[in-house]
PDB file of C-alpha atoms in Angstrom:
ATOM      1  CA  MET Z   1      -9.205  17.328   3.694  1.00 39.00           C
ATOM      2  CA  ASP Z   2     -10.234  15.419   0.585  1.00 42.00           C
ATOM      3  CA  PRO Z   3     -11.960  17.897  -1.788  1.00 42.00           C
ATOM      4  CA  ALA Z   4     -14.772  15.370  -2.265  1.00 43.00           C
ATOM      5  CA  ASP Z   5     -15.644  15.781   1.428  1.00 48.00           C
ATOM      6  CA  GLU Z   6     -16.026  19.560   1.002  1.00 59.00           C
ATOM      7  CA  ARG Z   7     -18.460  19.654  -1.917  1.00 77.00           C
ATOM      8  CA  PRO Z   8     -22.139  20.320  -1.179  1.00 88.00           C
ATOM      9  CA  ASP Z   9     -24.385  17.281  -0.899  1.00 91.00           C
ATOM     10  CA  LEU Z  10     -26.246  16.588  -4.153  1.00 94.00           C
ATOM     11  CA  ILE Z  11     -29.997  16.014  -3.683  1.00 96.00           C
ATOM     12  CA  LEU Z  12     -32.179  14.428  -6.365  1.00 95.00           C
ATOM     13  CA  VAL Z  13     -35.825  15.573  -6.258  1.00 95.00           C
ATOM     14  CA  VAL Z  14     -38.178  13.158  -8.036  1.00 93.00           C
ATOM     15  CA  ASP Z  15     -41.684  14.593  -8.508  1.00 91.00           C
ATOM     16  CA  ASP Z  16     -43.988  15.013 -11.507  1.00 86.00           C
ATOM     17  CA  ASP Z  17     -45.508  18.142  -9.926  1.00 87.00           C
ATOM     18  CA  ALA Z  18     -43.284  20.963 -11.206  1.00 88.00           C
ATOM     19  CA  ASP Z  19     -44.477  23.454  -8.557  1.00 89.00           C
ATOM     20  CA  ILE Z  20     -43.620  21.158  -5.655  1.00 88.00           C
ATOM     21  CA  ALA Z  21     -40.290  20.253  -7.251  1.00 91.00           C
ATOM     22  CA  ARG Z  22     -39.404  23.951  -7.624  1.00 92.00           C
ATOM     23  CA  PHE Z  23     -40.410  24.641  -4.005  1.00 91.00           C
ATOM     24  CA  VAL Z  24     -38.234  21.802  -2.721  1.00 93.00           C
ATOM     25  CA  GLU Z  25     -35.310  22.743  -4.979  1.00 94.00           C
ATOM     26  CA  PHE Z  26     -35.407  26.436  -4.016  1.00 93.00           C
ATOM     27  CA  ASN Z  27     -35.398  25.737  -0.283  1.00 93.00           C
ATOM     28  CA  LEU Z  28     -32.701  23.090  -0.418  1.00 95.00           C
ATOM     29  CA  ARG Z  29     -30.441  25.350  -2.509  1.00 94.00           C
ATOM     30  CA  LEU Z  30     -31.071  28.131   0.009  1.00 93.00           C
ATOM     31  CA  HIS Z  31     -29.571  25.869   2.677  1.00 93.00           C
ATOM     32  CA  GLY Z  32     -26.433  25.016   0.691  1.00 94.00           C
ATOM     33  CA  PHE Z  33     -27.436  21.816  -1.119  1.00 95.00           C
ATOM     34  CA  GLU Z  34     -26.953  21.142  -4.820  1.00 94.00           C
ATOM     35  CA  VAL Z  35     -30.201  19.935  -6.426  1.00 96.00           C
ATOM     36  CA  ILE Z  36     -31.178  18.056  -9.603  1.00 95.00           C
ATOM     37  CA  HIS Z  37     -34.737  17.189 -10.645  1.00 93.00           C
ATOM     38  CA  ALA Z  38     -36.376  14.208 -12.340  1.00 91.00           C
ATOM     39  CA  GLY Z  39     -40.026  14.114 -13.416  1.00 86.00           C
ATOM     40  CA  ASP Z  40     -40.603  10.424 -12.661  1.00 89.00           C
ATOM     41  CA  GLY Z  41     -38.894   7.260 -11.474  1.00 89.00           C
ATOM     42  CA  GLN Z  42     -37.622   6.220 -14.882  1.00 90.00           C
ATOM     43  CA  GLU Z  43     -35.906   9.553 -15.458  1.00 90.00           C
ATOM     44  CA  ALA Z  44     -34.542   9.359 -11.898  1.00 91.00           C
ATOM     45  CA  LEU Z  45     -32.872   6.000 -12.562  1.00 90.00           C
ATOM     46  CA  GLU Z  46     -31.149   7.420 -15.628  1.00 91.00           C
ATOM     47  CA  MET Z  47     -29.968  10.507 -13.707  1.00 92.00           C
ATOM     48  CA  ILE Z  48     -28.711   8.454 -10.746  1.00 90.00           C
ATOM     49  CA  GLU Z  49     -26.548   6.362 -13.071  1.00 84.00           C
ATOM     50  CA  ARG Z  50     -24.906   9.525 -14.419  1.00 87.00           C
ATOM     51  CA  GLN Z  51     -24.654  11.779 -11.363  1.00 87.00           C
ATOM     52  CA  ARG Z  52     -24.631   9.700  -8.141  1.00 86.00           C
ATOM     53  CA  PRO Z  53     -26.648  11.931  -5.762  1.00 92.00           C
ATOM     54  CA  ASP Z  54     -26.163  11.773  -1.982  1.00 91.00           C
ATOM     55  CA  LEU Z  55     -29.907  11.575  -1.228  1.00 95.00           C
ATOM     56  CA  ALA Z  56     -33.213  11.318  -3.137  1.00 95.00           C
ATOM     57  CA  VAL Z  57     -36.494  13.036  -2.208  1.00 94.00           C
ATOM     58  CA  VAL Z  58     -39.098  10.899  -3.987  1.00 92.00           C
ATOM     59  CA  ASP Z  59     -42.815  11.482  -4.543  1.00 88.00           C
ATOM     60  CA  LEU Z  60     -44.993   8.426  -3.922  1.00 84.00           C
ATOM     61  CA  MET Z  61     -47.449   8.939  -6.806  1.00 79.00           C
ATOM     62  CA  MET Z  62     -45.863   9.358 -10.259  1.00 79.00           C
ATOM     63  CA  PRO Z  63     -46.444   8.107 -13.820  1.00 76.00           C
ATOM     64  CA  ARG Z  64     -44.372   5.289 -15.386  1.00 82.00           C
ATOM     65  CA  VAL Z  65     -42.239   4.287 -12.370  1.00 83.00           C
ATOM     66  CA  ASP Z  66     -43.770   5.468  -9.079  1.00 83.00           C
ATOM     67  CA  GLY Z  67     -41.953   6.187  -5.816  1.00 82.00           C
ATOM     68  CA  LEU Z  68     -42.394   2.712  -4.336  1.00 86.00           C
ATOM     69  CA  GLU Z  69     -41.106   0.946  -7.446  1.00 88.00           C
ATOM     70  CA  LEU Z  70     -38.194   3.390  -7.761  1.00 89.00           C
ATOM     71  CA  THR Z  71     -37.174   2.765  -4.152  1.00 89.00           C
ATOM     72  CA  ARG Z  72     -37.420  -1.016  -4.593  1.00 86.00           C
ATOM     73  CA  ARG Z  73     -35.186  -0.848  -7.692  1.00 87.00           C
ATOM     74  CA  LEU Z  74     -32.645   1.333  -5.906  1.00 86.00           C
ATOM     75  CA  ARG Z  75     -32.468  -1.109  -2.991  1.00 79.00           C
ATOM     76  CA  ALA Z  76     -32.101  -4.097  -5.337  1.00 75.00           C
ATOM     77  CA  ASP Z  77     -29.041  -2.612  -7.111  1.00 73.00           C
ATOM     78  CA  PRO Z  78     -25.751  -2.911  -5.151  1.00 61.00           C
ATOM     79  CA  MET Z  79     -24.555   0.388  -6.641  1.00 69.00           C
ATOM     80  CA  THR Z  80     -27.544   2.314  -5.244  1.00 78.00           C
ATOM     81  CA  SER Z  81     -28.668   0.166  -2.302  1.00 74.00           C
ATOM     82  CA  ALA Z  82     -27.204   2.604   0.239  1.00 76.00           C
ATOM     83  CA  LEU Z  83     -28.677   5.775  -1.343  1.00 86.00           C
ATOM     84  CA  PRO Z  84     -30.885   7.405   1.328  1.00 90.00           C
ATOM     85  CA  VAL Z  85     -34.496   8.026   0.218  1.00 92.00           C
ATOM     86  CA  ILE Z  86     -37.100  10.355   1.732  1.00 92.00           C
ATOM     87  CA  MET Z  87     -40.616   9.564   0.466  1.00 88.00           C
ATOM     88  CA  LEU Z  88     -43.172  12.319  -0.177  1.00 87.00           C
ATOM     89  CA  THR Z  89     -46.845  11.427   0.178  1.00 82.00           C
ATOM     90  CA  ALA Z  90     -49.908  13.645  -0.310  1.00 72.00           C
ATOM     91  CA  LYS Z  91     -51.887  11.602   2.205  1.00 65.00           C
ATOM     92  CA  GLY Z  92     -51.479  11.321   5.937  1.00 59.00           C
ATOM     93  CA  MET Z  93     -52.584   7.705   5.841  1.00 58.00           C
ATOM     94  CA  THR Z  94     -50.495   5.301   7.876  1.00 56.00           C
ATOM     95  CA  VAL Z  95     -50.638   2.676   5.135  1.00 59.00           C
ATOM     96  CA  ASP Z  96     -48.712   4.934   2.730  1.00 58.00           C
ATOM     97  CA  LYS Z  97     -45.970   5.475   5.313  1.00 57.00           C
ATOM     98  CA  VAL Z  98     -45.753   1.744   5.971  1.00 61.00           C
ATOM     99  CA  HIS Z  99     -45.548   0.951   2.247  1.00 63.00           C
ATOM    100  CA  GLY Z 100     -42.822   3.542   1.755  1.00 59.00           C
ATOM    101  CA  LEU Z 101     -40.731   2.316   4.666  1.00 68.00           C
ATOM    102  CA  SER Z 102     -41.291  -1.320   3.669  1.00 65.00           C
ATOM    103  CA  ALA Z 103     -39.992  -0.546   0.177  1.00 68.00           C
ATOM    104  CA  GLY Z 104     -36.790   0.743   1.768  1.00 76.00           C
ATOM    105  CA  ALA Z 105     -37.353   4.484   2.281  1.00 82.00           C
ATOM    106  CA  ASP Z 106     -35.325   5.980   5.151  1.00 84.00           C
ATOM    107  CA  ASP Z 107     -37.913   8.618   6.102  1.00 85.00           C
ATOM    108  CA  TYR Z 108     -41.098  10.240   4.830  1.00 84.00           C
ATOM    109  CA  LEU Z 109     -42.728  13.672   4.592  1.00 86.00           C
ATOM    110  CA  VAL Z 110     -46.457  14.275   4.351  1.00 84.00           C
ATOM    111  CA  LYS Z 111     -47.586  17.074   2.023  1.00 82.00           C
ATOM    112  CA  PRO Z 112     -48.041  19.892   2.716  1.00 81.00           C
ATOM    113  CA  PHE Z 113     -44.809  20.297   4.671  1.00 83.00           C
ATOM    114  CA  ASP Z 114     -42.937  23.415   5.731  1.00 87.00           C
ATOM    115  CA  THR Z 115     -39.414  24.427   4.814  1.00 88.00           C
ATOM    116  CA  ALA Z 116     -37.949  23.796   8.256  1.00 91.00           C
ATOM    117  CA  GLU Z 117     -39.218  20.208   8.342  1.00 89.00           C
ATOM    118  CA  LEU Z 118     -37.949  19.506   4.817  1.00 91.00           C
ATOM    119  CA  VAL Z 119     -34.434  20.754   5.583  1.00 93.00           C
ATOM    120  CA  ALA Z 120     -34.363  19.022   8.978  1.00 91.00           C
ATOM    121  CA  ARG Z 121     -35.381  15.648   7.498  1.00 90.00           C
ATOM    122  CA  VAL Z 122     -32.869  15.906   4.647  1.00 94.00           C
ATOM    123  CA  SER Z 123     -30.022  16.962   6.989  1.00 92.00           C
ATOM    124  CA  SER Z 124     -30.721  14.283   9.618  1.00 88.00           C
ATOM    125  CA  THR Z 125     -31.071  11.503   7.023  1.00 88.00           C
ATOM    126  CA  LEU Z 126     -27.782  12.511   5.383  1.00 89.00           C
ATOM    127  CA  ARG Z 127     -26.063  12.618   8.771  1.00 84.00           C
ATOM    128  CA  ARG Z 128     -27.339   9.172   9.795  1.00 77.00           C
ATOM    129  CA  ASN Z 129     -26.289   7.712   6.460  1.00 76.00           C
ATOM    130  CA  LYS Z 130     -22.778   9.157   6.682  1.00 75.00           C
ATOM    131  CA  GLU Z 131     -22.370   7.923  10.258  1.00 67.00           C
ATOM    132  CA  PHE Z 132     -23.432   4.435   9.180  1.00 65.00           C
ATOM    133  CA  ARG Z 133     -20.972   4.441   6.272  1.00 66.00           C
ATOM    134  CA  GLU Z 134     -18.194   5.541   8.620  1.00 67.00           C
ATOM    135  CA  VAL Z 135     -18.188   2.230  10.477  1.00 71.00           C
ATOM    136  CA  SER Z 136     -17.853  -1.329   9.187  1.00 76.00           C
ATOM    137  CA  PRO Z 137     -20.791  -3.398  10.503  1.00 75.00           C
ATOM    138  CA  LEU Z 138     -18.542  -6.485  10.655  1.00 79.00           C
ATOM    139  CA  THR Z 139     -15.559  -5.080  12.560  1.00 82.00           C
ATOM    140  CA  GLY Z 140     -16.873  -1.826  14.042  1.00 78.00           C
ATOM    141  CA  LEU Z 141     -13.845  -0.027  12.569  1.00 83.00           C
ATOM    142  CA  PRO Z 142     -14.007   3.309  10.712  1.00 84.00           C
ATOM    143  CA  GLY Z 143     -14.178   3.249   6.906  1.00 84.00           C
ATOM    144  CA  ASN Z 144     -12.784   5.063   3.886  1.00 83.00           C
ATOM    145  CA  SER Z 145     -13.709   8.695   4.543  1.00 81.00           C
ATOM    146  CA  ARG Z 146     -12.472   8.494   8.148  1.00 83.00           C
ATOM    147  CA  ILE Z 147      -9.207   6.915   6.920  1.00 88.00           C
ATOM    148  CA  ARG Z 148      -8.678   9.813   4.494  1.00 87.00           C
ATOM    149  CA  ARG Z 149      -9.401  12.329   7.257  1.00 85.00           C
ATOM    150  CA  GLU Z 150      -6.854  10.677   9.544  1.00 87.00           C
ATOM    151  CA  ILE Z 151      -4.120  10.995   6.897  1.00 88.00           C
ATOM    152  CA  SER Z 152      -5.169  14.598   6.144  1.00 87.00           C
ATOM    153  CA  ASP Z 153      -4.940  15.463   9.854  1.00 86.00           C
ATOM    154  CA  ARG Z 154      -1.392  14.092  10.019  1.00 86.00           C
ATOM    155  CA  VAL Z 155      -0.393  15.993   6.877  1.00 85.00           C
ATOM    156  CA  ARG Z 156      -1.734  19.237   8.398  1.00 84.00           C
ATOM    157  CA  SER Z 157       0.100  18.630  11.679  1.00 83.00           C
ATOM    158  CA  GLY Z 158       3.389  18.288   9.775  1.00 82.00           C
ATOM    159  CA  VAL Z 159       4.459  14.996  11.386  1.00 85.00           C
ATOM    160  CA  ASP Z 160       5.997  12.050   9.565  1.00 87.00           C
ATOM    161  CA  TYR Z 161       3.535   9.223   9.085  1.00 91.00           C
ATOM    162  CA  ALA Z 162       3.293   5.786   7.494  1.00 93.00           C
ATOM    163  CA  VAL Z 163       0.308   4.097   5.846  1.00 94.00           C
ATOM    164  CA  GLY Z 164       0.070   0.324   5.887  1.00 95.00           C
ATOM    165  CA  TYR Z 165      -2.349  -1.493   3.555  1.00 96.00           C
ATOM    166  CA  VAL Z 166      -3.126  -4.992   4.858  1.00 96.00           C
ATOM    167  CA  ASP Z 167      -4.945  -7.933   3.324  1.00 93.00           C
ATOM    168  CA  ILE Z 168      -5.202 -11.708   3.649  1.00 93.00           C
ATOM    169  CA  ASP Z 169      -3.399 -13.904   1.114  1.00 91.00           C
ATOM    170  CA  ARG Z 170      -5.544 -16.682  -0.410  1.00 89.00           C
ATOM    171  CA  PHE Z 171      -8.631 -15.398   1.394  1.00 90.00           C
ATOM    172  CA  LYS Z 172     -10.792 -16.690  -1.468  1.00 89.00           C
ATOM    173  CA  SER Z 173      -9.685 -20.249  -0.630  1.00 88.00           C
ATOM    174  CA  VAL Z 174     -11.244 -19.853   2.830  1.00 90.00           C
ATOM    175  CA  ASN Z 175     -14.579 -18.733   1.385  1.00 88.00           C
ATOM    176  CA  ASP Z 176     -14.486 -21.488  -1.243  1.00 87.00           C
ATOM    177  CA  ARG Z 177     -13.669 -24.184   1.320  1.00 85.00           C
ATOM    178  CA  TYR Z 178     -15.868 -23.116   4.253  1.00 88.00           C
ATOM    179  CA  GLY Z 179     -18.309 -20.446   3.040  1.00 88.00           C
ATOM    180  CA  PHE Z 180     -18.699 -16.719   3.722  1.00 87.00           C
ATOM    181  CA  VAL Z 181     -19.660 -17.069   7.399  1.00 90.00           C
ATOM    182  CA  ARG Z 182     -16.292 -18.681   8.214  1.00 90.00           C
ATOM    183  CA  GLY Z 183     -14.652 -16.140   5.920  1.00 91.00           C
ATOM    184  CA  ASP Z 184     -16.072 -13.337   8.063  1.00 92.00           C
ATOM    185  CA  GLU Z 185     -14.496 -14.998  11.107  1.00 93.00           C
ATOM    186  CA  PHE Z 186     -11.065 -14.677   9.460  1.00 95.00           C
ATOM    187  CA  ILE Z 187     -11.733 -10.978   8.755  1.00 94.00           C
ATOM    188  CA  SER Z 188     -12.815 -10.422  12.362  1.00 93.00           C
ATOM    189  CA  ALA Z 189      -9.709 -12.263  13.574  1.00 94.00           C
ATOM    190  CA  LEU Z 190      -7.506  -9.956  11.495  1.00 96.00           C
ATOM    191  CA  ALA Z 191      -9.308  -6.906  12.896  1.00 93.00           C
ATOM    192  CA  ARG Z 192      -8.659  -8.137  16.451  1.00 92.00           C
ATOM    193  CA  SER Z 193      -4.988  -8.919  15.718  1.00 95.00           C
ATOM    194  CA  LEU Z 194      -4.395  -5.491  14.200  1.00 94.00           C
ATOM    195  CA  HIS Z 195      -6.200  -3.813  17.086  1.00 91.00           C
ATOM    196  CA  ARG Z 196      -4.099  -5.657  19.674  1.00 92.00           C
ATOM    197  CA  ALA Z 197      -0.940  -4.631  17.796  1.00 93.00           C
ATOM    198  CA  VAL Z 198      -2.056  -0.983  17.630  1.00 90.00           C
ATOM    199  CA  VAL Z 199      -2.728  -0.948  21.380  1.00 87.00           C
ATOM    200  CA  ALA Z 200       0.546  -2.726  22.192  1.00 89.00           C
ATOM    201  CA  ILE Z 201       2.831  -0.201  20.456  1.00 87.00           C
ATOM    202  CA  GLY Z 202       1.546   2.602  22.680  1.00 83.00           C
ATOM    203  CA  LEU Z 203       2.076   6.298  21.926  1.00 84.00           C
ATOM    204  CA  PRO Z 204       1.781   8.136  19.653  1.00 87.00           C
ATOM    205  CA  PRO Z 205      -1.594   6.501  18.987  1.00 87.00           C
ATOM    206  CA  ALA Z 206      -1.833   4.576  15.724  1.00 91.00           C
ATOM    207  CA  PHE Z 207      -5.054   4.521  13.683  1.00 91.00           C
ATOM    208  CA  LEU Z 208      -6.780   1.424  12.322  1.00 92.00           C
ATOM    209  CA  GLY Z 209      -9.457   1.471   9.595  1.00 91.00           C
ATOM    210  CA  HIS Z 210     -11.392  -1.132   7.586  1.00 90.00           C
ATOM    211  CA  VAL Z 211     -11.581  -0.456   3.847  1.00 89.00           C
ATOM    212  CA  GLY Z 212     -13.877  -3.448   3.295  1.00 87.00           C
ATOM    213  CA  GLY Z 213     -13.654  -7.208   2.848  1.00 88.00           C
ATOM    214  CA  ASP Z 214     -10.232  -8.371   4.051  1.00 91.00           C
ATOM    215  CA  ASP Z 215      -8.579  -4.979   3.394  1.00 92.00           C
ATOM    216  CA  PHE Z 216      -7.429  -2.827   6.333  1.00 95.00           C
ATOM    217  CA  VAL Z 217      -5.393   0.379   6.651  1.00 95.00           C
ATOM    218  CA  ILE Z 218      -3.034   1.372   9.473  1.00 95.00           C
ATOM    219  CA  VAL Z 219      -1.795   4.951   9.917  1.00 94.00           C
ATOM    220  CA  CYS Z 220       1.064   5.319  12.370  1.00 94.00           C
ATOM    221  CA  ALA Z 221       4.488   6.881  12.981  1.00 93.00           C
ATOM    222  CA  PRO Z 222       7.184   5.464  10.648  1.00 93.00           C
ATOM    223  CA  GLU Z 223       9.153   3.906  13.530  1.00 93.00           C
ATOM    224  CA  GLN Z 224       6.031   2.016  14.638  1.00 95.00           C
ATOM    225  CA  VAL Z 225       5.636   0.100  11.372  1.00 94.00           C
ATOM    226  CA  ARG Z 226       8.001  -2.790  12.114  1.00 94.00           C
ATOM    227  CA  PRO Z 227       6.894  -3.601  15.693  1.00 95.00           C
ATOM    228  CA  LEU Z 228       3.226  -3.172  14.780  1.00 96.00           C
ATOM    229  CA  THR Z 229       3.257  -5.348  11.656  1.00 96.00           C
ATOM    230  CA  SER Z 230       5.499  -8.016  13.217  1.00 95.00           C
ATOM    231  CA  ARG Z 231       3.164  -8.419  16.170  1.00 95.00           C
ATOM    232  CA  ALA Z 232       0.036  -8.405  13.950  1.00 96.00           C
ATOM    233  CA  VAL Z 233       1.424 -11.101  11.617  1.00 96.00           C
ATOM    234  CA  VAL Z 234       2.295 -13.533  14.441  1.00 95.00           C
ATOM    235  CA  ASP Z 235      -1.000 -12.886  16.233  1.00 95.00           C
ATOM    236  CA  PHE Z 236      -3.123 -13.328  13.101  1.00 95.00           C
ATOM    237  CA  GLU Z 237      -1.391 -16.499  11.867  1.00 94.00           C
ATOM    238  CA  THR Z 238      -1.924 -18.087  15.292  1.00 94.00           C
ATOM    239  CA  ALA Z 239      -5.608 -17.073  15.323  1.00 94.00           C
ATOM    240  CA  ALA Z 240      -6.195 -18.136  11.712  1.00 93.00           C
ATOM    241  CA  ASP Z 241      -4.769 -21.637  12.284  1.00 92.00           C
ATOM    242  CA  LYS Z 242      -7.501 -22.213  14.888  1.00 93.00           C
ATOM    243  CA  LEU Z 243     -10.242 -21.215  12.418  1.00 93.00           C
ATOM    244  CA  TYR Z 244      -9.386 -24.007   9.967  1.00 93.00           C
ATOM    245  CA  ASP Z 245     -10.811 -27.474  10.385  1.00 91.00           C
ATOM    246  CA  PRO Z 246      -8.231 -29.439  12.448  1.00 93.00           C
ATOM    247  CA  SER Z 247      -7.449 -31.790   9.549  1.00 90.00           C
ATOM    248  CA  ASP Z 248      -6.731 -28.874   7.180  1.00 90.00           C
ATOM    249  CA  ALA Z 249      -4.642 -27.048   9.785  1.00 90.00           C
ATOM    250  CA  ALA Z 250      -2.569 -30.180  10.480  1.00 89.00           C
ATOM    251  CA  ARG Z 251      -2.037 -30.800   6.761  1.00 88.00           C
ATOM    252  CA  GLY Z 252      -1.028 -27.188   6.128  1.00 89.00           C
ATOM    253  CA  TYR Z 253      -3.328 -26.651   3.147  1.00 88.00           C
ATOM    254  CA  VAL Z 254      -6.930 -26.975   1.972  1.00 87.00           C
ATOM    255  CA  GLU Z 255      -8.078 -29.008  -1.012  1.00 87.00           C
ATOM    256  CA  LEU Z 256     -10.410 -27.301  -3.472  1.00 87.00           C
ATOM    257  CA  LYS Z 257     -12.140 -28.482  -6.620  1.00 81.00           C
ATOM    258  CA  ASP Z 258     -11.845 -26.297  -9.712  1.00 76.00           C
ATOM    259  CA  ARG Z 259     -14.599 -25.972 -12.321  1.00 77.00           C
ATOM    260  CA  ARG Z 260     -13.364 -29.075 -14.120  1.00 79.00           C
ATOM    261  CA  GLY Z 261     -13.470 -31.134 -10.950  1.00 78.00           C
ATOM    262  CA  ASN Z 262      -9.695 -31.204 -10.500  1.00 85.00           C
ATOM    263  CA  ILE Z 263      -8.351 -31.038  -6.958  1.00 88.00           C
ATOM    264  CA  ARG Z 264      -5.951 -28.191  -6.207  1.00 88.00           C
ATOM    265  CA  ARG Z 265      -4.163 -27.285  -3.002  1.00 87.00           C
ATOM    266  CA  ALA Z 266      -4.234 -23.831  -1.383  1.00 88.00           C
ATOM    267  CA  ALA Z 267      -1.759 -23.032   1.373  1.00 87.00           C
ATOM    268  CA  LEU Z 268      -3.033 -21.602   4.650  1.00 90.00           C
ATOM    269  CA  VAL Z 269      -3.645 -17.852   4.767  1.00 93.00           C
ATOM    270  CA  THR Z 270      -0.883 -15.323   5.448  1.00 91.00           C
ATOM    271  CA  LEU Z 271      -0.757 -11.514   5.348  1.00 95.00           C
ATOM    272  CA  SER Z 272       0.537  -9.091   2.739  1.00 95.00           C
ATOM    273  CA  ILE Z 273       1.246  -5.567   3.978  1.00 96.00           C
ATOM    274  CA  GLY Z 274       2.307  -2.655   1.792  1.00 95.00           C
ATOM    275  CA  VAL Z 275       3.677   0.498   3.423  1.00 94.00           C
ATOM    276  CA  SER Z 276       4.082   4.069   2.176  1.00 92.00           C
ATOM    277  CA  VAL Z 277       6.007   6.633   4.223  1.00 90.00           C
ATOM    278  CA  SER Z 278       5.709  10.429   4.205  1.00 85.00           C
ATOM    279  CA  ASP Z 279       8.609  12.839   4.434  1.00 65.00           C
ATOM    280  CA  ALA Z 280       7.604  15.633   6.837  1.00 42.00           C
ATOM    281  CA  GLY Z 281       4.803  16.760   4.555  1.00 42.00           C
ATOM    282  CA  LYS Z 282       7.041  17.162   1.477  1.00 47.00           C
ATOM    283  CA  ARG Z 283       5.759  13.948  -0.076  1.00 65.00           C
ATOM    284  CA  LEU Z 284       2.437  12.133   0.053  1.00 68.00           C
ATOM    285  CA  THR Z 285       0.401  15.146   1.122  1.00 71.00           C
ATOM    286  CA  ASN Z 286      -2.655  13.703  -0.631  1.00 79.00           C
ATOM    287  CA  PRO Z 287      -4.345  10.871   1.339  1.00 80.00           C
ATOM    288  CA  LEU Z 288      -5.299   9.050  -1.863  1.00 83.00           C
ATOM    289  CA  ASP Z 289      -1.650   9.099  -3.037  1.00 84.00           C
ATOM    290  CA  ALA Z 290      -0.473   7.695   0.295  1.00 86.00           C
ATOM    291  CA  ILE Z 291      -3.034   4.889   0.096  1.00 88.00           C
ATOM    292  CA  ALA Z 292      -2.222   4.216  -3.584  1.00 87.00           C
ATOM    293  CA  VAL Z 293       1.513   3.828  -2.862  1.00 89.00           C
ATOM    294  CA  ALA Z 294       0.751   1.501   0.053  1.00 92.00           C
ATOM    295  CA  SER Z 295      -1.561  -0.529  -2.200  1.00 90.00           C
ATOM    296  CA  GLU Z 296       1.175  -0.715  -4.826  1.00 91.00           C
ATOM    297  CA  MET Z 297       3.612  -2.008  -2.208  1.00 93.00           C
ATOM    298  CA  LYS Z 298       1.029  -4.551  -1.066  1.00 94.00           C
ATOM    299  CA  SER Z 299       1.125  -6.009  -4.585  1.00 90.00           C
ATOM    300  CA  VAL Z 300       4.903  -6.340  -4.178  1.00 92.00           C
ATOM    301  CA  ALA Z 301       4.365  -8.120  -0.848  1.00 93.00           C
ATOM    302  CA  LYS Z 302       1.986 -10.573  -2.497  1.00 91.00           C
ATOM    303  CA  SER Z 303       4.757 -11.713  -4.852  1.00 90.00           C
ATOM    304  CA  GLN Z 304       6.726 -12.989  -1.840  1.00 91.00           C
ATOM    305  CA  PRO Z 305       6.095 -16.278  -0.009  1.00 89.00           C
ATOM    306  CA  GLY Z 306       4.477 -16.273   3.434  1.00 91.00           C
ATOM    307  CA  SER Z 307       3.492 -13.167   5.361  1.00 92.00           C
ATOM    308  CA  TYR Z 308       5.473 -10.215   4.026  1.00 92.00           C
ATOM    309  CA  VAL Z 309       5.793  -6.470   4.668  1.00 93.00           C
ATOM    310  CA  ALA Z 310       6.898  -4.413   1.642  1.00 92.00           C
ATOM    311  CA  VAL Z 311       7.984  -0.830   2.363  1.00 90.00           C
ATOM    312  CA  ASP Z 312       8.267   1.929  -0.233  1.00 87.00           C
ATOM    313  CA  ARG Z 313      12.077   2.106  -0.492  1.00 68.00           C
ATOM    314  CA  ARG Z 314      12.036   5.639  -1.885  1.00 60.00           C
ATOM    315  CA  ARG Z 315      12.424   6.562   1.770  1.00 51.00           C
ATOM    316  CA  SER Z 316      13.875   4.231   4.400  1.00 42.00           C
ATOM    317  CA  LEU Z 317      12.228   3.793   7.779  1.00 44.00           C
ATOM    318  CA  SER Z 318      13.788   5.277  10.897  1.00 39.00           C
TER     319      SER Z 318
END
């Protein structure tokens, strides 16, 4: 398993009341969490930039930057928008809960609270957040941490495996020509094509994950690479042609204006697939290395015309 998955979750406690902060920190540490403390929202923002906590427990009422403003700023920043926040409020008033949740808090605790409730809320919020991150909302496919676990499981089982890194060539031209909504349709089409190919090759079961954007990862047996990728390429190119406007599809390219107003042509999308292959656990025992080699081979594939599968030739496929 990736060592990053084994480390304790890091909790940031943001409260100007030192006694409450110590109480929260002590009890969270007792239950296996790592804890850091900030005295107000401004200090919290500085700490988050340096340490990247997994969850923040934030007091509502604080000097300088209060809990509501801190939560709003976290949600407005793409780097922290997914950080789960539990709001602490000294009042049991419904309006405070509503304000906290409206600002983007995931849950709230009303002071005074007991240890069991604190730990339960922190644990359940972390679990929900991790489950959400595991699945792409666009394709419904598992994400990065699940991909790493899949490779780790195959390494532990001692079987040969291959990792394919897939993305769409000239995908930006689709977004530039038609907008992001149509672009998402191309990504969904690729997900469906890859899924059909994974199902078609049968046993042993291959794994399909969505890294993000137009990037996907396949984990399969080495002998499955060629039939799987060949089927996916044909299926996707057929589906993609139907997503273009008929005039663009018939012409075989889209016309785009650059910043100077010049017209340039972009060919229709194809696929680049890079593949890394293990050697019975003797090579590529680290999931990140396997993905990195596949990504490197994908760059090689992109230098070739049309859809192309580039395999790491340091070991030939069966």
